[in-house]
Short mmCIF file of C-alpha atoms in Angstrom, two decimals:
data_model
loop_
_atom_site.label_atom_id
_atom_site.label_comp_id
_atom_site.label_asym_id
_atom_site.label_seq_id
_atom_site.Cartn_x
_atom_site.Cartn_y
_atom_site.Cartn_z
CA MET A 18 -0.83 19.07 -10.42
CA ILE A 19 -4.22 20.55 -11.37
CA HIS A 20 -6.78 18.00 -12.58
CA SER A 21 -10.06 18.81 -14.27
CA MET A 22 -13.15 16.86 -13.23
CA THR A 23 -14.41 16.81 -16.81
CA ALA A 24 -12.88 14.13 -19.02
CA PHE A 25 -13.67 11.16 -21.26
CA SER A 26 -11.63 8.12 -22.33
CA GLN A 27 -12.43 4.99 -24.32
CA ARG A 28 -10.39 1.88 -25.05
CA GLU A 29 -11.25 -1.25 -27.04
CA ILE A 30 -9.65 -4.64 -26.39
CA LYS A 31 -9.78 -7.57 -28.79
CA GLY A 32 -9.01 -11.22 -28.12
CA THR A 33 -9.91 -14.70 -29.22
CA TRP A 34 -12.82 -14.53 -26.79
CA GLY A 35 -14.33 -11.43 -28.41
CA THR A 36 -14.21 -7.65 -28.05
CA ALA A 37 -14.52 -5.44 -25.00
CA ALA A 38 -14.79 -1.66 -24.78
CA TRP A 39 -14.16 0.35 -21.61
CA GLU A 40 -15.54 3.87 -21.23
CA LEU A 41 -14.73 6.36 -18.48
CA ARG A 42 -16.31 9.80 -18.23
CA SER A 43 -16.61 12.33 -15.44
CA LEU A 44 -18.40 15.58 -14.66
CA ASN A 45 -17.88 18.15 -11.92
CA GLN A 46 -19.17 17.16 -8.50
CA ARG A 47 -18.39 18.41 -4.98
CA TYR A 48 -17.55 14.87 -3.88
CA LEU A 49 -16.65 11.56 -5.55
CA GLU A 50 -19.58 9.63 -7.01
CA ILE A 51 -18.88 6.42 -8.95
CA GLN A 52 -21.36 4.64 -11.22
CA ILE A 53 -20.27 1.32 -12.74
CA ARG A 54 -22.17 -0.64 -15.39
CA LEU A 55 -20.87 -4.13 -16.24
CA PRO A 56 -22.29 -7.16 -18.07
CA GLU A 57 -23.74 -9.67 -15.63
CA GLN A 58 -20.91 -12.20 -16.12
CA PHE A 59 -18.38 -9.57 -14.97
CA ARG A 60 -20.16 -8.21 -11.91
CA SER A 61 -17.40 -9.64 -9.73
CA LEU A 62 -15.04 -6.98 -11.10
CA GLU A 63 -17.05 -4.08 -9.69
CA SER A 64 -15.45 -3.83 -6.25
CA ALA A 65 -11.90 -3.93 -7.66
CA ILE A 66 -12.73 -1.27 -10.27
CA ARG A 67 -14.38 0.96 -7.69
CA GLU A 68 -11.33 0.72 -5.43
CA ARG A 69 -8.95 1.54 -8.29
CA ILE A 70 -10.94 4.67 -9.08
CA ARG A 71 -11.04 5.75 -5.43
CA LEU A 72 -7.25 5.46 -5.22
CA ARG A 73 -6.77 7.85 -8.15
CA LEU A 74 -9.63 10.35 -7.85
CA THR A 75 -11.11 12.46 -5.05
CA ARG A 76 -13.91 14.49 -6.71
CA GLY A 77 -16.24 14.20 -9.66
CA LYS A 78 -19.18 12.18 -10.90
CA VAL A 79 -17.45 9.22 -12.60
CA GLU A 80 -19.22 6.78 -14.93
CA CYS A 81 -17.51 3.52 -15.88
CA ASN A 82 -19.08 1.31 -18.57
CA LEU A 83 -17.99 -1.99 -20.09
CA ARG A 84 -19.41 -3.38 -23.32
CA PHE A 85 -18.59 -7.00 -24.13
CA ASP A 86 -19.24 -8.85 -27.42
CA VAL A 87 -18.45 -12.57 -27.44
CA ASN A 88 -16.76 -14.11 -30.48
CA PRO A 89 -19.49 -16.34 -32.01
CA SER A 90 -16.98 -19.13 -32.58
CA VAL A 91 -16.35 -19.43 -28.84
CA GLN A 92 -19.70 -18.37 -27.57
CA SER A 93 -20.75 -21.94 -26.83
CA THR A 94 -19.65 -25.47 -27.73
CA LEU A 95 -21.74 -28.56 -28.38
CA LEU A 96 -20.35 -31.79 -26.93
CA LEU A 97 -21.45 -35.23 -28.19
CA ASN A 98 -21.39 -38.20 -25.87
CA LYS A 99 -20.29 -40.63 -28.60
CA LYS A 100 -20.30 -43.69 -26.34
CA LEU A 101 -23.90 -43.11 -25.26
CA ALA A 102 -25.00 -42.25 -28.83
CA LYS A 103 -23.39 -45.46 -30.14
CA GLU A 104 -25.14 -47.56 -27.52
CA LEU A 105 -28.48 -45.94 -28.37
CA VAL A 106 -27.98 -46.60 -32.11
CA GLU A 107 -27.09 -50.25 -31.44
CA ALA A 108 -30.13 -50.61 -29.21
CA ALA A 109 -32.36 -49.05 -31.89
CA GLN A 110 -30.93 -51.35 -34.57
CA TRP A 111 -31.57 -54.40 -32.38
CA VAL A 112 -35.18 -53.29 -31.84
CA LYS A 113 -35.64 -52.70 -35.57
CA LEU A 114 -34.10 -56.10 -36.45
CA HIS A 115 -36.38 -58.01 -34.16
CA SER A 116 -39.55 -56.06 -34.83
CA GLN A 117 -39.02 -55.47 -38.54
CA GLU A 118 -40.67 -52.12 -38.04
CA GLY A 119 -39.75 -48.45 -37.69
CA LYS A 120 -36.61 -46.60 -38.52
CA ILE A 121 -33.76 -45.01 -36.62
CA ASP A 122 -34.25 -41.21 -36.19
CA PRO A 123 -30.87 -39.50 -35.68
CA LEU A 124 -32.51 -36.41 -34.14
CA ALA A 125 -34.29 -38.57 -31.62
CA ILE A 126 -30.93 -40.08 -30.66
CA LEU A 127 -29.43 -36.60 -30.25
CA ARG A 128 -32.36 -35.48 -28.10
CA TRP A 129 -31.83 -38.37 -25.73
CA PRO A 130 -30.79 -37.05 -22.27
CA GLY A 131 -27.03 -37.03 -21.91
CA VAL A 132 -26.18 -37.44 -25.61
CA MET A 133 -25.64 -33.71 -26.28
CA SER A 134 -24.45 -31.00 -23.90
CA VAL A 135 -23.47 -27.34 -24.27
CA THR A 136 -20.38 -25.80 -22.65
CA GLU A 137 -20.30 -22.07 -21.96
CA PRO A 138 -16.99 -20.21 -22.37
CA ASP A 139 -14.96 -19.71 -19.21
CA PHE A 140 -14.90 -15.98 -18.50
CA ASN A 141 -12.58 -16.16 -15.51
CA THR A 142 -9.48 -15.82 -17.67
CA VAL A 143 -11.17 -13.13 -19.73
CA SER A 144 -12.01 -11.16 -16.56
CA THR A 145 -8.37 -11.10 -15.49
CA GLU A 146 -7.35 -10.00 -18.96
CA PHE A 147 -9.85 -7.14 -18.94
CA LEU A 148 -8.68 -5.93 -15.59
CA SER A 149 -4.96 -6.10 -16.24
CA LYS A 150 -4.81 -5.00 -19.89
CA GLY A 151 -7.85 -2.85 -20.28
CA PHE A 152 -9.07 -1.01 -17.25
CA ASP A 153 -5.69 0.07 -15.88
CA GLN A 154 -4.74 1.44 -19.29
CA ILE A 155 -7.91 3.43 -19.75
CA LEU A 156 -7.69 4.73 -16.17
CA ASP A 157 -4.19 6.06 -16.89
CA GLU A 158 -5.45 7.70 -20.09
CA PHE A 159 -8.39 9.13 -18.18
CA ILE A 160 -6.13 10.65 -15.50
CA ASN A 161 -3.90 12.12 -18.21
CA ALA A 162 -6.95 13.65 -19.92
CA ARG A 163 -8.06 15.23 -16.63
CA GLU A 164 -4.52 16.54 -16.08
CA SER A 165 -4.35 18.04 -19.58
CA GLU A 166 -7.67 19.80 -19.13
CA GLY A 167 -6.57 20.88 -15.64
CA ASN A 168 -3.45 22.53 -17.06
CA THR A 169 -5.65 24.49 -19.45
CA LEU A 170 -7.82 25.67 -16.55
CA LYS A 171 -4.71 26.58 -14.54
CA THR A 172 -3.47 28.78 -17.37
CA LEU A 173 -6.84 30.55 -17.65
CA ILE A 174 -6.99 31.18 -13.90
CA GLU A 175 -3.43 32.54 -13.84
CA LYS A 176 -4.30 34.97 -16.65
CA ARG A 177 -7.23 36.25 -14.64
CA LEU A 178 -5.06 36.61 -11.54
CA VAL A 179 -2.78 38.87 -13.58
CA SER A 180 -5.82 40.91 -14.59
CA VAL A 181 -6.89 41.12 -10.94
CA MET A 182 -3.49 42.52 -9.97
CA ASN A 183 -3.74 45.08 -12.77
CA GLU A 184 -7.09 46.29 -11.48
CA LEU A 185 -5.75 46.52 -7.93
CA GLN A 186 -2.88 48.65 -9.19
CA LYS A 187 -5.31 50.95 -11.00
CA ILE A 188 -7.25 51.46 -7.77
CA ARG A 189 -4.06 52.26 -5.85
CA GLN A 190 -3.13 54.87 -8.41
CA GLN A 191 -6.57 56.47 -8.14
CA MET A 192 -6.78 56.71 -4.33
CA PRO A 193 -4.61 59.85 -3.81
CA ARG A 194 -6.76 61.71 -6.33
CA VAL A 195 -9.93 60.39 -4.70
CA LEU A 196 -8.83 61.68 -1.30
CA VAL A 197 -8.01 65.14 -2.66
CA TRP A 198 -11.31 65.26 -4.52
CA GLN A 199 -13.26 64.23 -1.42
CA HIS A 200 -11.50 66.82 0.72
CA GLU A 201 -12.36 69.58 -1.72
CA LYS A 202 -15.93 68.32 -1.96
CA LEU A 203 -16.31 68.44 1.83
CA ARG A 204 -14.90 71.99 1.99
CA ARG A 205 -17.28 73.20 -0.71
CA LYS A 206 -20.30 71.73 1.06
CA LEU A 207 -19.33 73.37 4.30
CA GLU A 208 -18.86 76.73 2.58
CA GLU A 209 -22.19 76.45 0.75
CA ALA A 210 -23.92 75.66 4.04
CA GLN A 211 -22.01 78.54 5.66
CA ILE A 212 -20.71 76.21 8.31
CA HIS A 213 -17.43 77.28 9.82
CA LEU A 214 -15.37 74.67 11.63
CA ASP A 215 -12.19 75.30 13.52
CA THR A 216 -9.03 73.72 12.17
CA ASN A 217 -9.04 70.79 14.61
CA ARG A 218 -12.66 69.91 13.90
CA LEU A 219 -12.09 70.15 10.17
CA GLU A 220 -9.09 67.85 10.41
CA GLN A 221 -11.17 65.35 12.41
CA GLU A 222 -13.85 65.37 9.72
CA LEU A 223 -11.26 64.86 7.01
CA VAL A 224 -9.70 61.94 8.92
CA MET A 225 -13.11 60.30 9.39
CA LEU A 226 -13.84 60.77 5.71
CA ALA A 227 -10.51 59.25 4.73
CA GLN A 228 -11.19 56.23 6.95
CA ARG A 229 -14.61 55.67 5.38
CA ILE A 230 -13.23 55.56 1.86
CA ASP A 231 -9.87 53.94 2.68
CA VAL A 232 -9.51 50.64 0.79
CA SER A 233 -5.89 49.87 1.66
CA GLU A 234 -6.84 46.90 3.85
CA GLU A 235 -9.05 45.42 1.15
CA LEU A 236 -6.29 45.87 -1.43
CA GLU A 237 -3.74 44.21 0.86
CA ARG A 238 -6.03 41.26 1.53
CA LEU A 239 -6.76 40.87 -2.18
CA ASP A 240 -3.02 40.91 -2.85
CA ALA A 241 -2.60 38.15 -0.26
CA HIS A 242 -5.43 36.14 -1.86
CA VAL A 243 -3.76 36.39 -5.26
CA LYS A 244 -0.46 35.10 -3.85
CA GLU A 245 -2.18 32.29 -1.97
CA THR A 246 -4.10 31.23 -5.10
CA TYR A 247 -0.85 31.08 -7.07
CA GLN A 248 0.64 28.84 -4.35
CA ILE A 249 -2.40 26.55 -4.32
CA LEU A 250 -2.15 26.13 -8.10
CA THR A 251 1.38 24.72 -7.69
CA LYS A 252 0.37 21.98 -5.24
CA LYS A 253 0.29 18.35 -6.39
CA GLU A 254 -2.73 17.18 -4.41
CA ALA A 255 -6.39 17.92 -5.16
CA VAL A 256 -6.94 21.65 -4.66
CA GLY A 257 -10.50 22.25 -5.85
CA ARG A 258 -11.98 22.76 -2.37
CA ARG A 259 -9.20 25.15 -1.32
CA LEU A 260 -9.69 27.17 -4.48
CA ASP A 261 -13.44 27.29 -3.79
CA PHE A 262 -12.68 28.78 -0.39
CA MET A 263 -10.29 31.35 -1.89
CA MET A 264 -12.97 32.52 -4.31
CA GLN A 265 -15.31 33.12 -1.36
CA GLU A 266 -12.62 35.30 0.22
CA PHE A 267 -12.12 37.15 -3.07
CA HIS A 268 -15.85 37.83 -3.27
CA ARG A 269 -15.99 39.14 0.29
CA GLU A 270 -13.20 41.67 -0.23
CA SER A 271 -14.39 42.75 -3.68
CA ASN A 272 -17.89 43.44 -2.31
CA THR A 273 -16.44 45.63 0.46
CA LEU A 274 -14.26 47.39 -2.08
CA ALA A 275 -17.23 48.04 -4.36
CA SER A 276 -19.26 49.48 -1.46
CA LYS A 277 -16.54 52.10 -0.85
CA SER A 278 -16.20 53.14 -4.48
CA ILE A 279 -16.83 56.89 -4.83
CA ASN A 280 -14.95 57.44 -8.09
CA THR A 281 -16.04 56.25 -11.52
CA ASN A 282 -12.62 54.77 -12.27
CA VAL A 283 -12.48 52.92 -8.93
CA THR A 284 -16.04 51.71 -9.45
CA ALA A 285 -15.15 50.41 -12.93
CA SER A 286 -12.17 48.52 -11.50
CA ALA A 287 -14.30 47.11 -8.67
CA ILE A 288 -16.85 45.83 -11.19
CA GLU A 289 -14.12 44.33 -13.35
CA LEU A 290 -12.71 42.58 -10.27
CA LYS A 291 -16.09 40.99 -9.56
CA VAL A 292 -16.32 39.81 -13.19
CA LEU A 293 -12.82 38.28 -13.05
CA ILE A 294 -13.52 36.56 -9.74
CA GLU A 295 -16.75 35.07 -11.07
CA GLN A 296 -14.93 33.78 -14.16
CA MET A 297 -12.32 32.12 -11.96
CA ARG A 298 -15.04 30.64 -9.75
CA GLU A 299 -16.74 29.06 -12.77
CA GLN A 300 -13.46 27.54 -13.96
CA ILE A 301 -12.63 26.26 -10.47
CA GLN A 302 -15.95 24.36 -10.40
CA ASN A 303 -14.31 21.89 -12.82
CA ILE A 304 -11.12 21.40 -10.79
CA GLU A 305 -10.67 18.30 -8.65
#
């Protein structure tokens, strides 16, 4: 299955503890690069997230972000030590009764060490919930998005492979005419130069000329590259690197073909081949 390296997914999760939003995005990259940004209280999740991504992806620059907003009602809780506060009030009343002075300040009682304390929410349960309900879901969506985009790229590449085969067929149809034209051209040059060759020597020159402009091997290798590319596109594993290699082979043969072009029609087809190969190469840059 062809997967694109370019994709984006976002998922929001809501709970009594607040709201979290996962984001996954990726760009084309020759190897796998993972960047993870998490709130400080969830840094412990990083290794598990990184491993999950590595199990599903092989190429691409992947960015994973988590935004977390705590529900204000559970953000923190004030706890009153009623027993200690009561003892402090009773002690203050006794002092006031015996001294007949001063007054009891409630805020002073509350500021007394140990009377008030603040409890922070426990994020351990929240962390598990994020991981199980949020990240796995967005990772599945992310993989599906890469697969959908990959199918689009696969279709575009296959269309260009069809165009490549059409150009190869045009060149094949032109070659008999090219050979006849070259033979006549050689004969005319010899006659104009008043050079007379015996039949054997003339045949040798014609054979050498035919070998110099023969493109049958290049056409056969390009045919083989087309078939191999079709086969690679049907594989289920990551194929980006193999397709990169095939495009290098396409380029090599098309350059040789272009160097042998001695007919305007063949030259036009050779140029069109190079254009099609470059278009496929650009599309393959985004394939995992």
